[in-house]
Amino acid sequence: MVGLSRPGAGARPPVAPAGPRGGPAPPPFVELAARSGFSLLDGASTPEALAGRAAELGMPALALADRFDLGGVVRFERACAAAGVRPIAGAEILVATGGRTSGGAPSGGTCGPLALTLLCEDRAGYHRLCGLVTEARLSRPRGAPLLPLERLADRTGGLLCLLPAGAPGDAAAPGAPGAPADPRTTEGRAAPREAIGRLRALFPDRLWLALAHHGLPEDARACAAWLAFSRETDVPWVPVNAPRYARPSDRIVHDVLTCLRHGVTLDEAGDLLRPNAEWHLKGAAAMAQRWCLRGREEGMWGRADGSGCGCEGCRGLARTVEIAARCGFRVSELAPRLPVFPVPGGGDRDGFLRGLVEQGARERYGDPPGEREARQIAHELGVIRRLGLADYFLVLWDIVRFARREGILVQGRGSAANSAVCYCLGITAVDPVGLDLLFERFLSESRHEPPDIDVDIAHRDRERVLQYVYDRWGRDRAAMVCESITWRGRLAVRDAARVLGLPQETSDRLSVEVERGGSADAVRRLAEGGLEAAGLDPRTPRARALLRIVRGLEDLPRHRSIHVGGFVMSDRPIGEVVPVERASMPGRTIVQWDKDDLDLPGLVKFDLLGLGMLTMLADGLRLVRESRGTALDLAALPPDDPEVYDMICAADTVGVFQIESRAQMNTLPRVRPRTFYDLVIEVALIRPGPIQGDMVHPYLRRRRGEEPVTYLDPRLEPLLERTLGVPLFQEQGMKVAIALAGFTPAQADNMRRAMGFKRSHRKMREVERDLVAGFAANGVAPEVAEKVLQYLTAFANYGFPESHAASFALLVYASAYLKRWYAPEFTCALLNAQPMGFYSPATILHDARRHGVEVRPVDLAVSEWDCTLEGEKGEEGGGPCASMRHAGTRPPPAPALRVGLRFVRGLGPRARDRLRAAREAGPFRSVEDVVRRSGLGPPELRILAEAGAFESLWPGRREALWEVLRQARGDAGPLARRAAERPAALPSMSPLERVLADYRSTGLSPHGHPVTFLRPELDRRGALPAAALAAARAGARVRAAGLVICRQRPGTAKGVMFLTLEDETGFANFVAMPDVGERLRPVLRAPLLLLEGIVEREGAVVNVLLRDAERLDLAGAAPAVRSRDFR
Amino acid sequence: MSRPFPSRVASVRAAPPDGAGPEAAMRLAAALLAASPRVSAAGSGLCRADARGWERRGGEEALARALRDAARAADFQVRGVGIADVPVVSDAASLVAVRRPGRIAIVPPGTGRRFLAPLPLAALPLPAELHETLRALGLRTAGDLAARTRAELEARFGPEGLRAHRLARGEDGRPFRALHPGASPRAELDLAPPVESLEPLLFVLRRLLARLCADLEEAGRGAARIALEMVLADGTRRAAAIVPARPTRRAGLLHDLCRAALERAAEEGGGLAAPVAGLAVRVERSAAPDARQGDLFRAEWRDPMAAAGALSRLRARLGEEGVVWPAPRPHVRPESRNGWRPVDPCAAARAEDPGASGGSADSSVRGEDGIPGTLRLLPAPSPVCVRTGAGRPVELRDGAERRRIVAAEGPERLSGDWWKDPWRREYFRLCTAEGELFWVFREVRRDGTLRWWLHGWWD
């Protein structure tokens, strides 16, 4: 026990704060137990901030030891490399030192769980640490990882162990030896001798007591006791500060995280908060002041070599450097390997891959393939062999093969479409040789990185493919990538308001003020009037604190979620490469690394993504086959069908992949696509890159012949010829660098990556320097060089790869082809694949009706759960026409579309299963039959009746509902039993009421468009139908009315709002300038509007510049239309 | 059906000035007690009052005005006042009243069904789902619904359909008991939704007693025994008899006594054992009021109720926070670690009971900080002069008196409250040449200067 004593008496931590007063530098120190934000809710700085601070403090190395987490080590290593600090990977784990409970779970035992900081000495140690964290995570409930101490037996090689020996009250740190048990800690924590003895056996010569002193009275006592204990037992000790944040000012963030962890406000937190701001990263000087008595007393730090004065404190500080020197492992050297692909009959994987590719080449390119194709394939196979990536391609081929076997539509996209090998393996559907795509965009020998292949899978069947991957390669060798969700503006504001105890209403208002964006934007908006608008006085401490919190939370990890489709695999248990934990979704496991952190360690990712359009196309092809007997093959659709292109040129593209948005529809009549490559351009044109790079309008003008096609340099002509001299694709950017700056393909790819690499402006500057030098060396005129550089940098974050656009263009053409020639099948498949795309089911249905598709209402007698196709009424009983077969060349009659029961609001999966089961026993014949066999309850029956689903079983929707209500209830009640029913005599339903009832119960109506009923009034008020706007002259003041199906305010539009109205004839496009939009904002929120404005015309494209707006009401009952609102 | 005392009900619709909160209905009901002794809070923004017995006080029009004015006096924005035979009609009339002069609509006795017939179904208190279904069937007005047969509706909607049918015909079986003219003074209030904590109940109690005492004053009587009755949400009733030492009509005194009774029934922390749906106070026995002051030494004051009553008086005089116990608080700032907690009278009574379990808290912190003594904190840190050498305290000055420091341990750093009142301190334990042990700290002020404070000593 340390009482009041004279300075210098006894061995105890020094006490007075005093800065260095010249003289030799303090003894070096390395922090060995730092935590980052990856200790979720218990670390308040990013790994980058810690590394940066360590560099500022002159710390030669730094150990990151997040609790049961190695999610930050990649970022940490990258940041340390940039800062010139040696990174040490580690983690803190909790071990139970007692036995097991009767349930088998490890218990605290007599000593309670202890926290151990384990540092990786070498690669073997790293793998063991990952394995321990994985086991603790997977064997325990989420959020409560723990390991029995005995599980460390034989698994400590390559690991150094620090036992935090802090003051009582520190979570899971043993209290001072000999001190009375602290009531705030687990019972018996004050007696760790036995546990320490066991740890010494597990970590011979690799165990240290880690003493922390944060300027609290209990620290002084505990440290003195532990020092005595160390001397007595010969267990060496090291000083640590166990920082939770980089700088003292970050303490506020840690306090906030503490509150969030405990679910309390700052005012309620009390002593849950740490009592001072001493948990920051401290450098050698600060630690020497704390631990080196002589340095503090005499202003000197011992010998000139900085090794300290030789006191016990200095020896402890020196030990941290010795420990750091032992830790040589780097995550970047990990290079895990993929599972070895089992070649049938054994043999060479490269040879097997070559065989598959050659076979595919014969199918794709003919037998034998052309010289150009063969040369490209040979080149690619050579690169793949030299990079040792045969397993990668075989694994992917295997996944695609499984999907095809199961009838699941898949298609590779992204840069993989640049590869002829991928094309021959059937992974992609675009011929890169024919399109002259750049292979190095996909794979480069200089990059030493695995390629990035995205495989789109019909979204309804994706889970089957994912589970196949788990089963094929083993659950212990495959896992999904996580996505690290960080605090951003709105989320940060909400959490900050919560911990500050602000009312929910204020929090909501603040959230509205912030809108979307990062924390910096949020702080700016709040500081510039947002606080006042939300009812907070910006001068108050709480308001100021709110801004500090929001700023401080920026980019800190908040939680993990599953990446949309990233899979990783390895030839050893993946949990030994990176810790694995359970995802919230059953049957899924995720690794602790974010998708952006896989490159450095070399972990290969397979992106298996869900795509609704593939589901739609698969269904559409099936429906065409079933209804018309025509077997269509996606790969063999008639190319360049003029009628398909006519439809596209007319912007008649509702439901067509990628070109259905309003912006795309506005561009189509200007681009007037007539070939497949035009579609590739169309897909890439309306993107942030070309828009921000100001490339859209030059291209459109050249396309229409309004300006000449010129090239900045003659060498650019062959590269940009296809895009009329305007660079639109990433590959073009790379080719320009190759042609004008003399870059190699690999250099060009590095340039692309640097420009797209958000975290490194330094790399971008280096590339720009190289480009400028290359331009000069290649004789490019300075003004041309400057212009080209501007084009290239425009692609920095948003450039679109040509191969990717080509893959998408295939789906564009396929879906457009279906829409043009098989509209009923197209609509049916599109509706069944919902939710997807840009438009609501109601809009899709109205569009189909305008294209002549007969739409039949939902009907229990014939409707399936999904939408179906039917023949003529009366034919085949009017039911689904699976049996319809049409031979010969005469086009068969188009089937009618029957709306499925899935659109009846309020029917869930249980109702679906019951209805399916009942219908398998035969179609429903009467109301009584439905009530008896369907197993549906009165609420569901009532909903169906209100939707009109009984009308063919009982005439009249209201009368059917009246009857259903009676039958659903049975004969309960004394009066009911005696009742002699009269005819219902209910008011008949008007057409408008019918449409409104449809909208209310299904969100769509096959009985007409609601605006039809307003047309007489609209005519009287001079409102034009949407279709008539096409003939309106430019500058005319016009009116149009309709349902608002889209409101958009894109970030690139500088506050301009785009509104699309739908009426019975089509769409009317309005543009609201910022001032008008602001003036009319409350009105524009209404679902049904009458708008007035000035016609702007550009060729066939008509937009109306909004001037005024008025709400409309359908007799007080606006339909339940949901517009798609985008920002 | 003939009734011995035909019912007349007034419905008042009003919005509070500060938005609808859970207490708004209760506040409105309490305000209306000024005009009627029997008030029912029927939901958000709607209250009902007994409208009988105003024939000699200006008629129903006068009652409607009185209710409207009482609500307005409590800052409510009155939308309408309706008076009719039964609640369903008076509620509907209060809706219609929005467009009537003075926002008052009175439906003559026996004409309720005819009044309701043209009104939309929304004027009836029907479940939302039933309302939607009736709409889907094309039934738009109360008259449409009333025109169906009972059997048809029961066959489709069961008892709910029958109830809807009755309401559409202006037949409302919901209880709203009228007070008998000439009965003992009584005031009661229905609570919707039921109240789950004590505080709002006490608010209502005060208004009820004020009403009761006003009636007593009018009658020239004092209450000798009061029945306090709670109707619980499950329909059961709890009653308590309040017997003041002498007949009285002092609302404050009666409130203290009723409050003590309610608090005994309440759970610890202010929650009630079961939600309370109604509260009534009724004078069971009255007499001429006794003007004498109470005698603390009389035997009837020396029962367990007396302590609670005295405490209630103290609390009433000093406020809710006026009578407190010391209690430790989890706080980083040393002087904030000791706090005060308002006394719970029931707990106080238990604590005074020598047979009650649980000992007194040990206030000693001896030895916890490693010093063999007890740390005594000053009520508030006191400025002190400290001379330092090499950054460490070497002398403590208190006026002219100087103490040489022979040992100083520290600093121990504490800081916090950065979001409201930031502070940052560095504590030292000082040992003077005379052997005194002091606890001082230096405060780092915003301008970077230091200031020393004496915070305590060990003895």
Coordinates of N, CA, C and O in Angstrom, one line a residue, chain B residues 282-344:
Chain B
R282 N -65.9 11.2 -2.6 CA -67.3 11.4 -2.2 C -67.4 11.6 -0.7 O -66.7 11.0 0.1
V283 N -68.2 12.6 -0.3 CA -68.3 12.9 1.1 C -69.3 11.9 1.7 O -70.5 11.9 1.3
E284 N -68.8 11.1 2.6 CA -69.6 10.1 3.2 C -70.3 10.6 4.4 O -71.5 10.2 4.7
R285 N -69.6 11.5 5.1 CA -70.2 12.1 6.3 C -69.8 13.5 6.4 O -68.6 13.8 6.2
S286 N -70.8 14.4 6.6 CA -70.4 15.8 6.7 C -70.9 16.4 8.0 O -71.9 15.9 8.6
A287 N -70.3 17.5 8.3 CA -70.8 18.2 9.6 C -70.4 19.6 9.4 O -69.7 20.0 8.5
A288 N -70.8 20.4 10.4 CA -70.4 21.8 10.4 C -68.9 21.8 10.6 O -68.3 21.1 11.4
P289 N -68.2 22.6 9.8 CA -66.7 22.6 9.9 C -66.2 23.1 11.3 O -66.8 24.0 11.9
D290 N -65.2 22.5 11.8 CA -64.6 22.8 13.0 C -63.5 23.8 12.8 O -62.6 23.6 12.1
A291 N -63.6 24.9 13.4 CA -62.6 26.0 13.2 C -61.4 25.8 14.1 O -60.4 26.5 13.9
R292 N -61.4 24.9 15.0 CA -60.2 24.8 15.9 C -59.0 24.2 15.2 O -59.1 23.5 14.3
Q293 N -57.8 24.6 15.8 CA -56.6 24.1 15.2 C -56.4 22.7 15.8 O -56.8 22.4 16.9
G294 N -55.6 21.9 15.1 CA -55.3 20.6 15.6 C -54.4 20.5 16.7 O -53.7 21.5 17.0
D295 N -54.4 19.4 17.5 CA -53.6 19.3 18.7 C -52.7 18.1 18.4 O -53.1 16.9 18.3
L296 N -51.4 18.3 18.3 CA -50.5 17.3 18.0 C -50.4 16.2 19.1 O -50.0 15.1 18.8
F297 N -50.8 16.5 20.3 CA -50.7 15.6 21.4 C -52.0 14.8 21.6 O -52.1 14.0 22.6
R298 N -53.0 15.0 20.8 CA -54.2 14.2 20.9 C -53.9 12.7 20.4 O -53.1 12.6 19.4
A299 N -54.5 11.8 21.0 CA -54.2 10.4 20.7 C -54.4 10.0 19.2 O -53.6 9.3 18.6
E300 N -55.5 10.6 18.6 CA -55.8 10.1 17.3 C -54.7 10.6 16.3 O -54.7 10.1 15.1
W301 N -53.9 11.5 16.6 CA -52.8 11.9 15.7 C -51.6 11.0 15.8 O -50.7 11.1 15.0
R302 N -51.6 10.1 16.9 CA -50.4 9.3 17.1 C -50.5 7.9 16.5 O -50.0 6.9 17.0
D303 N -51.1 7.8 15.4 CA -51.1 6.6 14.7 C -50.1 6.6 13.5 O -49.5 7.7 13.2
P304 N -49.9 5.5 12.8 CA -48.9 5.5 11.7 C -49.2 6.5 10.7 O -48.3 7.0 10.0
M305 N -50.4 6.8 10.5 CA -50.8 7.8 9.5 C -50.3 9.2 9.8 O -50.1 10.0 8.9
A306 N -50.1 9.4 11.1 CA -49.7 10.8 11.5 C -48.4 11.2 10.9 O -48.2 12.3 10.4
A307 N -47.4 10.2 10.9 CA -46.1 10.6 10.4 C -46.2 10.9 9.0 O -45.6 11.9 8.5
A308 N -46.9 10.0 8.2 CA -47.0 10.3 6.8 C -47.7 11.6 6.6 O -47.3 12.4 5.6
G309 N -48.7 11.9 7.4 CA -49.4 13.2 7.3 C -48.5 14.3 7.5 O -48.5 15.3 6.7
A310 N -47.7 14.3 8.6 CA -46.8 15.3 8.9 C -45.8 15.5 7.7 O -45.5 16.6 7.3
L311 N -45.3 14.4 7.2 CA -44.4 14.4 6.1 C -45.0 15.1 4.9 O -44.4 15.9 4.2
S312 N -46.3 14.7 4.7 CA -47.0 15.3 3.5 C -47.1 16.8 3.7 O -46.9 17.6 2.7
R313 N -47.3 17.3 4.9 CA -47.4 18.7 5.1 C -46.0 19.4 4.8 O -45.9 20.4 4.2
L314 N -45.0 18.7 5.3 CA -43.6 19.3 5.0 C -43.4 19.3 3.5 O -42.8 20.3 3.0
R315 N -43.7 18.3 2.9 CA -43.5 18.2 1.4 C -44.3 19.3 0.7 O -43.9 19.9 -0.2
A316 N -45.5 19.4 1.2 CA -46.4 20.4 0.6 C -45.8 21.8 0.8 O -45.9 22.6 -0.1
R317 N -45.2 22.0 1.9 CA -44.7 23.3 2.2 C -43.3 23.6 1.5 O -43.1 24.6 0.9
L318 N -42.5 22.5 1.6 CA -41.1 22.7 1.0 C -40.9 22.3 -0.4 O -39.9 22.4 -1.0
G319 N -41.9 21.6 -0.9 CA -41.8 21.1 -2.3 C -41.4 19.7 -2.3 O -41.0 19.1 -1.3
E320 N -41.5 19.1 -3.5 CA -41.2 17.7 -3.6 C -39.8 17.3 -3.2 O -39.5 16.2 -2.7
E321 N -38.9 18.2 -3.5 CA -37.5 18.0 -3.2 C -37.1 18.5 -1.8 O -35.9 18.5 -1.5
G322 N -38.1 18.9 -1.1 CA -37.8 19.6 0.2 C -37.3 18.7 1.3 O -36.6 19.1 2.2
V323 N -37.8 17.5 1.3 CA -37.4 16.6 2.4 C -36.6 15.5 1.8 O -37.2 14.7 0.9
V324 N -35.4 15.4 2.1 CA -34.5 14.5 1.4 C -33.7 13.6 2.4 O -33.5 13.9 3.5
W325 N -33.2 12.5 1.8 CA -32.2 11.7 2.4 C -30.9 11.8 1.7 O -30.9 12.0 0.5
P326 N -29.7 11.6 2.4 CA -28.5 11.5 1.7 C -28.4 10.2 0.9 O -28.9 9.2 1.4
A327 N -27.7 10.3 -0.2 CA -27.6 9.0 -1.0 C -26.3 9.2 -1.9 O -26.1 10.2 -2.5
P328 N -25.5 8.1 -2.0 CA -24.4 8.2 -2.9 C -24.8 8.2 -4.4 O -25.8 7.6 -4.7
R329 N -23.9 8.9 -5.2 CA -24.3 8.9 -6.6 C -23.0 8.5 -7.4 O -21.9 8.9 -7.0
P330 N -23.2 7.8 -8.5 CA -22.0 7.4 -9.3 C -21.6 8.6 -10.2 O -22.2 8.9 -11.2
H331 N -20.6 9.3 -9.7 CA -20.2 10.5 -10.5 C -18.7 10.6 -10.3 O -18.1 10.2 -9.3
V332 N -18.1 11.2 -11.3 CA -16.6 11.3 -11.3 C -16.2 12.4 -10.4 O -15.2 12.3 -9.7
R333 N -16.9 13.5 -10.4 CA -16.5 14.7 -9.6 C -16.7 14.4 -8.1 O -17.8 14.0 -7.7
P334 N -15.7 14.5 -7.3 CA -15.8 14.1 -5.9 C -17.0 14.7 -5.2 O -17.8 14.0 -4.5
E335 N -17.2 16.0 -5.3 CA -18.3 16.6 -4.5 C -19.6 16.2 -5.0 O -20.6 16.5 -4.4
S336 N -19.7 15.6 -6.2 CA -21.0 15.2 -6.8 C -21.3 13.8 -6.4 O -22.3 13.3 -6.8
R337 N -20.4 13.1 -5.7 CA -20.6 11.7 -5.4 C -21.6 11.6 -4.3 O -22.1 10.5 -4.0
N338 N -21.9 12.6 -3.5 CA -22.9 12.6 -2.5 C -24.1 13.4 -2.9 O -23.9 14.5 -3.3
G339 N -25.2 12.8 -2.9 CA -26.4 13.5 -3.3 C -27.5 13.3 -2.3 O -27.3 12.8 -1.2
W340 N -28.6 13.9 -2.7 CA -29.8 13.8 -1.8 C -31.0 13.2 -2.6 O -31.1 13.5 -3.8
R341 N -31.7 12.4 -2.0 CA -32.8 11.7 -2.7 C -34.1 12.1 -1.9 O -34.1 12.0 -0.7
P342 N -35.1 12.5 -2.7 CA -36.4 12.8 -2.0 C -36.9 11.7 -1.1 O -36.8 10.5 -1.5
V343 N -37.4 12.0 0.0 CA -37.9 11.0 0.9 C -39.1 10.3 0.4 O -40.0 11.0 -0.1
D344 N -39.1 9.0 0.4 CA -40.4 8.3 0.1 C -41.1 8.1 1.4 O -40.6 7.4 2.3

